[in-house]
Structure formats: structure tokens, C-alpha cells
mmCIF file of C-alpha atoms in Angstrom:
data_model
loop_
_atom_site.group_PDB
_atom_site.id
_atom_site.type_symbol
_atom_site.label_atom_id
_atom_site.label_comp_id
_atom_site.label_asym_id
_atom_site.label_seq_id
_atom_site.Cartn_x
_atom_site.Cartn_y
_atom_site.Cartn_z
ATOM 1 C CA GLY O 6 21.044 -14.829 -21.814
ATOM 2 C CA ALA O 7 24.357 -15.859 -23.292
ATOM 3 C CA VAL O 8 24.605 -17.105 -26.865
ATOM 4 C CA VAL O 9 26.435 -20.226 -27.971
ATOM 5 C CA SER O 10 26.785 -20.813 -31.688
ATOM 6 C CA GLN O 11 27.614 -24.145 -33.264
ATOM 7 C CA HIS O 12 28.706 -24.796 -36.827
ATOM 8 C CA PRO O 13 27.872 -26.568 -39.039
ATOM 9 C CA SER O 14 24.285 -27.432 -38.208
ATOM 10 C CA TRP O 15 24.497 -30.553 -40.313
ATOM 11 C CA VAL O 16 27.207 -32.417 -42.200
ATOM 12 C CA ILE O 17 27.413 -35.536 -44.328
ATOM 13 C CA CYS O 18 30.795 -37.154 -44.776
ATOM 14 C CA LYS O 19 32.260 -40.296 -46.212
ATOM 15 C CA SER O 20 33.427 -43.097 -43.984
ATOM 16 C CA GLY O 21 37.087 -42.701 -43.077
ATOM 17 C CA THR O 22 37.196 -38.922 -43.323
ATOM 18 C CA SER O 23 37.414 -36.408 -40.481
ATOM 19 C CA VAL O 24 34.875 -33.776 -39.553
ATOM 20 C CA LYS O 25 35.374 -30.662 -37.439
ATOM 21 C CA ILE O 26 32.562 -29.058 -35.449
ATOM 22 C CA GLU O 27 32.939 -25.579 -33.960
ATOM 23 C CA CYS O 28 31.366 -24.212 -30.796
ATOM 24 C CA ARG O 29 31.612 -20.495 -30.115
ATOM 25 C CA SER O 30 30.504 -18.358 -27.202
ATOM 26 C CA LEU O 31 29.421 -15.168 -28.947
ATOM 27 C CA ASP O 32 29.008 -12.667 -26.129
ATOM 28 C CA PHE O 33 30.967 -14.132 -23.260
ATOM 29 C CA GLN O 34 34.188 -15.929 -22.510
ATOM 30 C CA ALA O 35 34.070 -19.595 -21.620
ATOM 31 C CA THR O 36 37.053 -21.288 -20.022
ATOM 32 C CA THR O 37 35.101 -24.519 -20.083
ATOM 33 C CA MET O 38 32.773 -25.936 -22.695
ATOM 34 C CA PHE O 39 30.991 -29.259 -22.799
ATOM 35 C CA TRP O 40 30.351 -31.650 -25.665
ATOM 36 C CA TYR O 41 27.352 -33.980 -25.739
ATOM 37 C CA ARG O 42 26.191 -36.693 -28.105
ATOM 38 C CA GLN O 43 22.606 -37.749 -28.651
ATOM 39 C CA PHE O 44 21.589 -40.927 -30.458
ATOM 40 C CA PRO O 45 18.028 -41.232 -31.833
ATOM 41 C CA LYS O 46 15.420 -41.374 -29.095
ATOM 42 C CA GLN O 47 18.137 -41.251 -26.454
ATOM 43 C CA SER O 48 19.144 -38.623 -23.970
ATOM 44 C CA LEU O 49 22.083 -36.268 -24.296
ATOM 45 C CA MET O 50 25.209 -37.941 -22.962
ATOM 46 C CA LEU O 51 28.233 -35.935 -21.907
ATOM 47 C CA MET O 52 31.273 -36.860 -23.980
ATOM 48 C CA ALA O 53 33.928 -34.520 -22.701
ATOM 49 C CA THR O 54 34.755 -31.280 -20.959
ATOM 50 C CA SER O 55 36.800 -28.869 -23.032
ATOM 51 C CA ASN O 56 39.251 -26.753 -21.052
ATOM 52 C CA GLU O 57 40.799 -23.601 -22.476
ATOM 53 C CA GLY O 58 44.553 -23.963 -22.742
ATOM 54 C CA SER O 59 44.711 -27.515 -21.475
ATOM 55 C CA LYS O 60 43.676 -31.036 -22.339
ATOM 56 C CA ALA O 61 40.059 -32.031 -22.484
ATOM 57 C CA THR O 62 38.583 -34.375 -19.918
ATOM 58 C CA TYR O 63 36.788 -37.323 -21.478
ATOM 59 C CA GLU O 64 33.969 -39.364 -20.006
ATOM 60 C CA GLN O 65 34.399 -43.068 -19.560
ATOM 61 C CA GLY O 66 34.022 -44.954 -22.811
ATOM 62 C CA VAL O 67 34.735 -41.986 -25.072
ATOM 63 C CA GLU O 68 37.846 -42.441 -27.224
ATOM 64 C CA LYS O 69 40.006 -39.366 -26.918
ATOM 65 C CA ASP O 70 41.992 -40.237 -30.053
ATOM 66 C CA LYS O 71 38.821 -40.446 -32.087
ATOM 67 C CA PHE O 72 37.117 -37.344 -30.740
ATOM 68 C CA LEU O 73 39.771 -34.647 -30.706
ATOM 69 C CA ILE O 74 38.909 -31.548 -28.730
ATOM 70 C CA ASN O 75 40.757 -28.265 -28.981
ATOM 71 C CA HIS O 76 39.937 -25.197 -26.884
ATOM 72 C CA ALA O 77 42.508 -22.702 -28.108
ATOM 73 C CA SER O 78 40.709 -19.513 -27.145
ATOM 74 C CA LEU O 79 38.199 -18.337 -24.571
ATOM 75 C CA THR O 80 35.410 -18.282 -27.157
ATOM 76 C CA LEU O 81 36.042 -21.321 -29.327
ATOM 77 C CA SER O 82 36.120 -25.068 -28.806
ATOM 78 C CA THR O 83 36.315 -27.566 -31.656
ATOM 79 C CA LEU O 84 35.424 -31.240 -31.805
ATOM 80 C CA THR O 85 37.007 -33.269 -34.586
ATOM 81 C CA VAL O 86 35.609 -36.696 -35.323
ATOM 82 C CA THR O 87 38.523 -38.541 -36.867
ATOM 83 C CA SER O 88 38.212 -41.474 -39.274
ATOM 84 C CA ALA O 89 34.453 -41.280 -39.001
ATOM 85 C CA HIS O 90 32.352 -44.406 -39.334
ATOM 86 C CA PRO O 91 28.597 -44.824 -39.769
ATOM 87 C CA GLU O 92 28.236 -45.627 -36.064
ATOM 88 C CA ASP O 93 29.511 -42.111 -35.314
ATOM 89 C CA SER O 94 26.408 -40.695 -36.969
ATOM 90 C CA SER O 95 24.680 -38.760 -34.241
ATOM 91 C CA PHE O 96 23.612 -35.356 -32.994
ATOM 92 C CA TYR O 97 26.487 -33.478 -31.348
ATOM 93 C CA ILE O 98 25.808 -30.441 -29.177
ATOM 94 C CA CYS O 99 27.967 -28.164 -27.101
ATOM 95 C CA SER O 100 27.261 -25.993 -24.082
ATOM 96 C CA ALA O 101 28.976 -23.400 -21.949
ATOM 97 C CA ASN O 102 28.317 -21.560 -18.702
ATOM 98 C CA LEU O 103 28.954 -17.948 -17.888
ATOM 99 C CA GLN O 104 31.947 -17.508 -15.591
ATOM 100 C CA GLY O 105 30.771 -18.571 -12.162
ATOM 101 C CA GLY O 106 27.270 -19.236 -13.495
ATOM 102 C CA THR O 107 25.245 -22.385 -13.027
ATOM 103 C CA GLU O 108 22.999 -22.113 -16.064
ATOM 104 C CA ALA O 109 24.111 -23.986 -19.178
ATOM 105 C CA PHE O 110 23.680 -22.387 -22.609
ATOM 106 C CA PHE O 111 23.533 -24.704 -25.581
ATOM 107 C CA GLY O 112 24.501 -24.444 -29.214
ATOM 108 C CA GLN O 113 22.094 -25.412 -31.959
ATOM 109 C CA GLY O 114 23.662 -28.826 -32.409
ATOM 110 C CA THR O 115 25.276 -30.570 -35.377
ATOM 111 C CA ARG O 116 23.688 -33.511 -37.138
ATOM 112 C CA LEU O 117 26.506 -35.751 -38.411
ATOM 113 C CA THR O 118 25.753 -38.437 -40.956
ATOM 114 C CA VAL O 119 28.568 -40.740 -42.034
ATOM 115 C CA VAL O 120 27.921 -42.651 -45.240
ATOM 116 C CA LYS W 9 26.075 -40.657 -9.921
ATOM 117 C CA GLN W 10 23.057 -38.515 -10.753
ATOM 118 C CA GLU W 11 20.255 -40.242 -12.639
ATOM 119 C CA VAL W 12 17.338 -38.397 -14.163
ATOM 120 C CA THR W 13 14.091 -40.111 -15.089
ATOM 121 C CA GLN W 14 11.248 -38.612 -17.081
ATOM 122 C CA ILE W 15 7.716 -39.957 -17.130
ATOM 123 C CA PRO W 16 5.869 -40.510 -19.361
ATOM 124 C CA ALA W 17 8.232 -41.283 -22.236
ATOM 125 C CA ALA W 18 5.551 -40.334 -24.739
ATOM 126 C CA LEU W 19 2.254 -38.511 -24.605
ATOM 127 C CA SER W 20 -0.422 -37.842 -27.199
ATOM 128 C CA VAL W 21 -3.268 -35.503 -26.317
ATOM 129 C CA PRO W 22 -5.958 -33.469 -28.038
ATOM 130 C CA GLU W 23 -5.530 -29.748 -28.309
ATOM 131 C CA GLY W 24 -6.637 -27.753 -25.287
ATOM 132 C CA GLU W 25 -5.706 -30.243 -22.591
ATOM 133 C CA ASN W 26 -3.628 -29.294 -19.580
ATOM 134 C CA LEU W 27 -0.548 -31.487 -19.223
ATOM 135 C CA VAL W 28 1.875 -32.533 -16.531
ATOM 136 C CA LEU W 29 5.317 -33.867 -17.370
ATOM 137 C CA ASN W 30 7.331 -35.449 -14.594
ATOM 138 C CA CYS W 31 11.035 -35.486 -13.841
ATOM 139 C CA SER W 32 12.775 -37.207 -10.956
ATOM 140 C CA PHE W 33 16.419 -37.248 -9.940
ATOM 141 C CA THR W 34 18.374 -39.394 -7.503
ATOM 142 C CA ASP W 35 20.790 -36.889 -5.945
ATOM 143 C CA SER W 36 19.071 -33.913 -4.351
ATOM 144 C CA ALA W 37 22.310 -31.920 -4.059
ATOM 145 C CA ILE W 38 21.619 -29.812 -7.137
ATOM 146 C CA TYR W 39 22.204 -26.185 -8.034
ATOM 147 C CA ASN W 40 19.430 -25.924 -10.563
ATOM 148 C CA LEU W 41 17.025 -27.758 -12.814
ATOM 149 C CA GLN W 42 16.271 -26.775 -16.389
ATOM 150 C CA TRP W 43 13.460 -27.741 -18.718
ATOM 151 C CA PHE W 44 14.235 -27.712 -22.428
ATOM 152 C CA ARG W 45 12.272 -28.203 -25.578
ATOM 153 C CA GLN W 46 13.775 -30.041 -28.539
ATOM 154 C CA ASP W 47 12.114 -30.127 -31.934
ATOM 155 C CA PRO W 48 12.955 -33.062 -34.250
ATOM 156 C CA GLY W 49 16.486 -32.764 -35.586
ATOM 157 C CA LYS W 50 17.014 -29.467 -33.797
ATOM 158 C CA GLY W 51 18.938 -28.131 -30.835
ATOM 159 C CA LEU W 52 17.684 -27.259 -27.375
ATOM 160 C CA THR W 53 15.462 -24.358 -26.448
ATOM 161 C CA SER W 54 15.624 -23.440 -22.787
ATOM 162 C CA LEU W 55 12.133 -23.098 -21.333
ATOM 163 C CA LEU W 56 12.553 -22.610 -17.614
ATOM 164 C CA LEU W 57 15.390 -22.600 -15.120
ATOM 165 C CA ILE W 58 14.695 -23.213 -11.450
ATOM 166 C CA GLN W 59 17.436 -22.512 -8.951
ATOM 167 C CA SER W 60 17.717 -24.929 -6.037
ATOM 168 C CA SER W 61 16.371 -22.285 -3.654
ATOM 169 C CA GLN W 62 13.226 -21.747 -5.727
ATOM 170 C CA ARG W 63 9.986 -23.707 -5.731
ATOM 171 C CA GLU W 64 8.637 -22.801 -9.138
ATOM 172 C CA GLN W 65 9.035 -20.722 -12.265
ATOM 173 C CA THR W 66 6.433 -19.577 -14.763
ATOM 174 C CA SER W 67 6.618 -18.478 -18.362
ATOM 175 C CA GLY W 68 3.400 -17.961 -20.263
ATOM 176 C CA ARG W 69 1.483 -21.232 -20.337
ATOM 177 C CA LEU W 70 4.363 -23.106 -18.722
ATOM 178 C CA ASN W 71 4.884 -23.646 -15.032
ATOM 179 C CA ALA W 72 7.685 -25.704 -13.539
ATOM 180 C CA SER W 73 7.884 -26.734 -9.931
ATOM 181 C CA LEU W 74 10.770 -28.142 -7.943
ATOM 182 C CA ASP W 75 10.737 -30.250 -4.804
ATOM 183 C CA LYS W 76 14.428 -30.683 -4.203
ATOM 184 C CA SER W 77 14.162 -32.782 -1.086
ATOM 185 C CA SER W 78 12.061 -35.424 -2.807
ATOM 186 C CA GLY W 79 13.988 -35.176 -6.072
ATOM 187 C CA ARG W 80 11.055 -34.201 -8.242
ATOM 188 C CA SER W 81 10.045 -31.572 -10.743
ATOM 189 C CA THR W 82 6.962 -31.155 -12.851
ATOM 190 C CA LEU W 83 6.350 -29.138 -15.975
ATOM 191 C CA TYR W 84 2.778 -28.019 -16.356
ATOM 192 C CA ILE W 85 1.570 -26.967 -19.794
ATOM 193 C CA ALA W 86 -1.768 -25.190 -19.841
ATOM 194 C CA ALA W 87 -4.160 -25.268 -22.775
ATOM 195 C CA SER W 88 -1.877 -27.296 -25.014
ATOM 196 C CA GLN W 89 -1.554 -26.413 -28.704
ATOM 197 C CA PRO W 90 -0.286 -28.377 -31.726
ATOM 198 C CA GLY W 91 2.751 -26.093 -31.738
ATOM 199 C CA ASP W 92 3.707 -27.522 -28.352
ATOM 200 C CA SER W 93 4.497 -30.852 -30.013
ATOM 201 C CA ALA W 94 8.158 -31.608 -29.295
ATOM 202 C CA THR W 95 10.377 -33.531 -26.921
ATOM 203 C CA TYR W 96 10.717 -32.017 -23.465
ATOM 204 C CA LEU W 97 13.956 -32.617 -21.626
ATOM 205 C CA CYS W 98 14.715 -32.169 -17.958
ATOM 206 C CA ALA W 99 18.303 -31.550 -16.829
ATOM 207 C CA VAL W 100 19.776 -31.115 -13.366
ATOM 208 C CA SER W 101 23.108 -29.505 -12.509
ATOM 209 C CA GLY W 102 25.073 -30.350 -9.406
ATOM 210 C CA GLY W 103 28.458 -29.354 -8.058
ATOM 211 C CA SER W 104 30.205 -29.595 -11.413
ATOM 212 C CA TYR W 105 27.550 -27.374 -13.068
ATOM 213 C CA ILE W 106 27.358 -29.946 -15.874
ATOM 214 C CA PRO W 107 23.739 -30.816 -16.679
ATOM 215 C CA THR W 108 22.607 -34.430 -16.508
ATOM 216 C CA PHE W 109 19.689 -35.099 -18.784
ATOM 217 C CA GLY W 110 16.684 -37.360 -18.692
ATOM 218 C CA ARG W 111 15.540 -39.203 -21.829
ATOM 219 C CA GLY W 112 12.737 -36.779 -22.417
ATOM 220 C CA THR W 113 9.001 -36.879 -22.919
ATOM 221 C CA SER W 114 7.848 -36.911 -26.525
ATOM 222 C CA LEU W 115 4.668 -34.863 -26.759
ATOM 223 C CA ILE W 116 2.193 -34.809 -29.606
ATOM 224 C CA VAL W 117 -0.746 -32.418 -29.443
ATOM 225 C CA HIS W 118 -3.233 -33.144 -32.199
ATOM 226 C CA PRO W 119 -5.844 -30.709 -33.439
#
């Protein structure tokens, strides 16, 4: 199967700072990647769809100015949590599909803790 | 809008038992259904993928079935082991190919 790598796997930051999370497709090109957020004991909720070379599409209720998504190449999408607050502490995970494929491949996830 | 429900939410069993985890979804127009395992604080491990045209998939002690018309899937775990303890997530993908997840079943297998 295809490999999606996410970095970092965990990060602790101070309130008010920004944090960048990277999602890479290692052995395939992904024109579209997806970002999810998971709060404790909750399901994974789709935050946004990252589109290579164009603006991301955000789900209802997700602030696009707070969660900046950049998909500058066919193998890399980044999620930047700007001016992070403790309520942004969560597990963030990305996924991508092979071109024309229906199976989703997930990164390892990033545990963000804002103190 | 697709909604995915997993029952039970939590399960605690002694080692050796055979288990059935249930997943139901509201919109039967799906392309596939995936079962994942998630260990505490970790990412997702894909266990089984069932395409909409398939009825079941097997991998080792795991067997997943799909009844698309009734919107149901089950994950059967044979001869459970303590190492099977984790949260099991069900996700369905429709026309957008974006998986919609259930809340998961938290499984504890005690020795």
C-alpha cells in the first residue's frame, strides 16, 4: 500500500504561538489530501480538504484563518495552527488516496498540546 | 449526510473469546468500508478494506463482512488476545472518497 508520513508525531507549544504539521505522501503523488482532528474519546472529524495548487476547502465550523493549509507540491501538505490555544489541543491526522483510488491511507498523526 | 454508528462503544472480555463489533451507516451509496485499529495516542492501522461489491474480507483472525443494502458491517475477531486491546474504528467512503468515521469501539482483552 501507499505510505503517508506525518511530522511531528507530537508537539507541545505555548499558547499564542503557531505550529506547523507536515503530511507527506512518500511513494505516490497526491493532488488531494485530507486533514482530520480527533478529540479524546471522539471520532475523527474532517477539518479540510487540501488541494494541490489551489485553496483548501474547509468543513463547516472550521476557521480557515486559524488552520492554514498549504499544498504546494504533489507530495506535501502542511497544516499550520496559528495563535494556538489550549482548546486546540487535539490529535491531528492526515490522509491521502492514490490517484483514482478509493482507499484512504493515513499518516501516523500528530498529538498537539497547547500549554 | 453519512452517519456511522458503532456498537458497542466499549467492550471488556477475557482472553480467548470470539468477538463481534458492529458498524452501521445511513447512506448505502458507498464505495468501500474500512476497519482500522487505533492504539492509545497513536495513529490508525488499516485492518481490512471491503469494496462495495464485496461481501467480506479476511486477514488472520479478523473477518469483516459488509451488507451494503442494509447499511451494516461486522468485524469478527477470533480467539481474542490481550494484544488486541485497542479502539476499532469503522469508516465508509462515498462519492467523494473521503472516509466518514464512527466513534469506535474500545476493546479491552484481559488475561
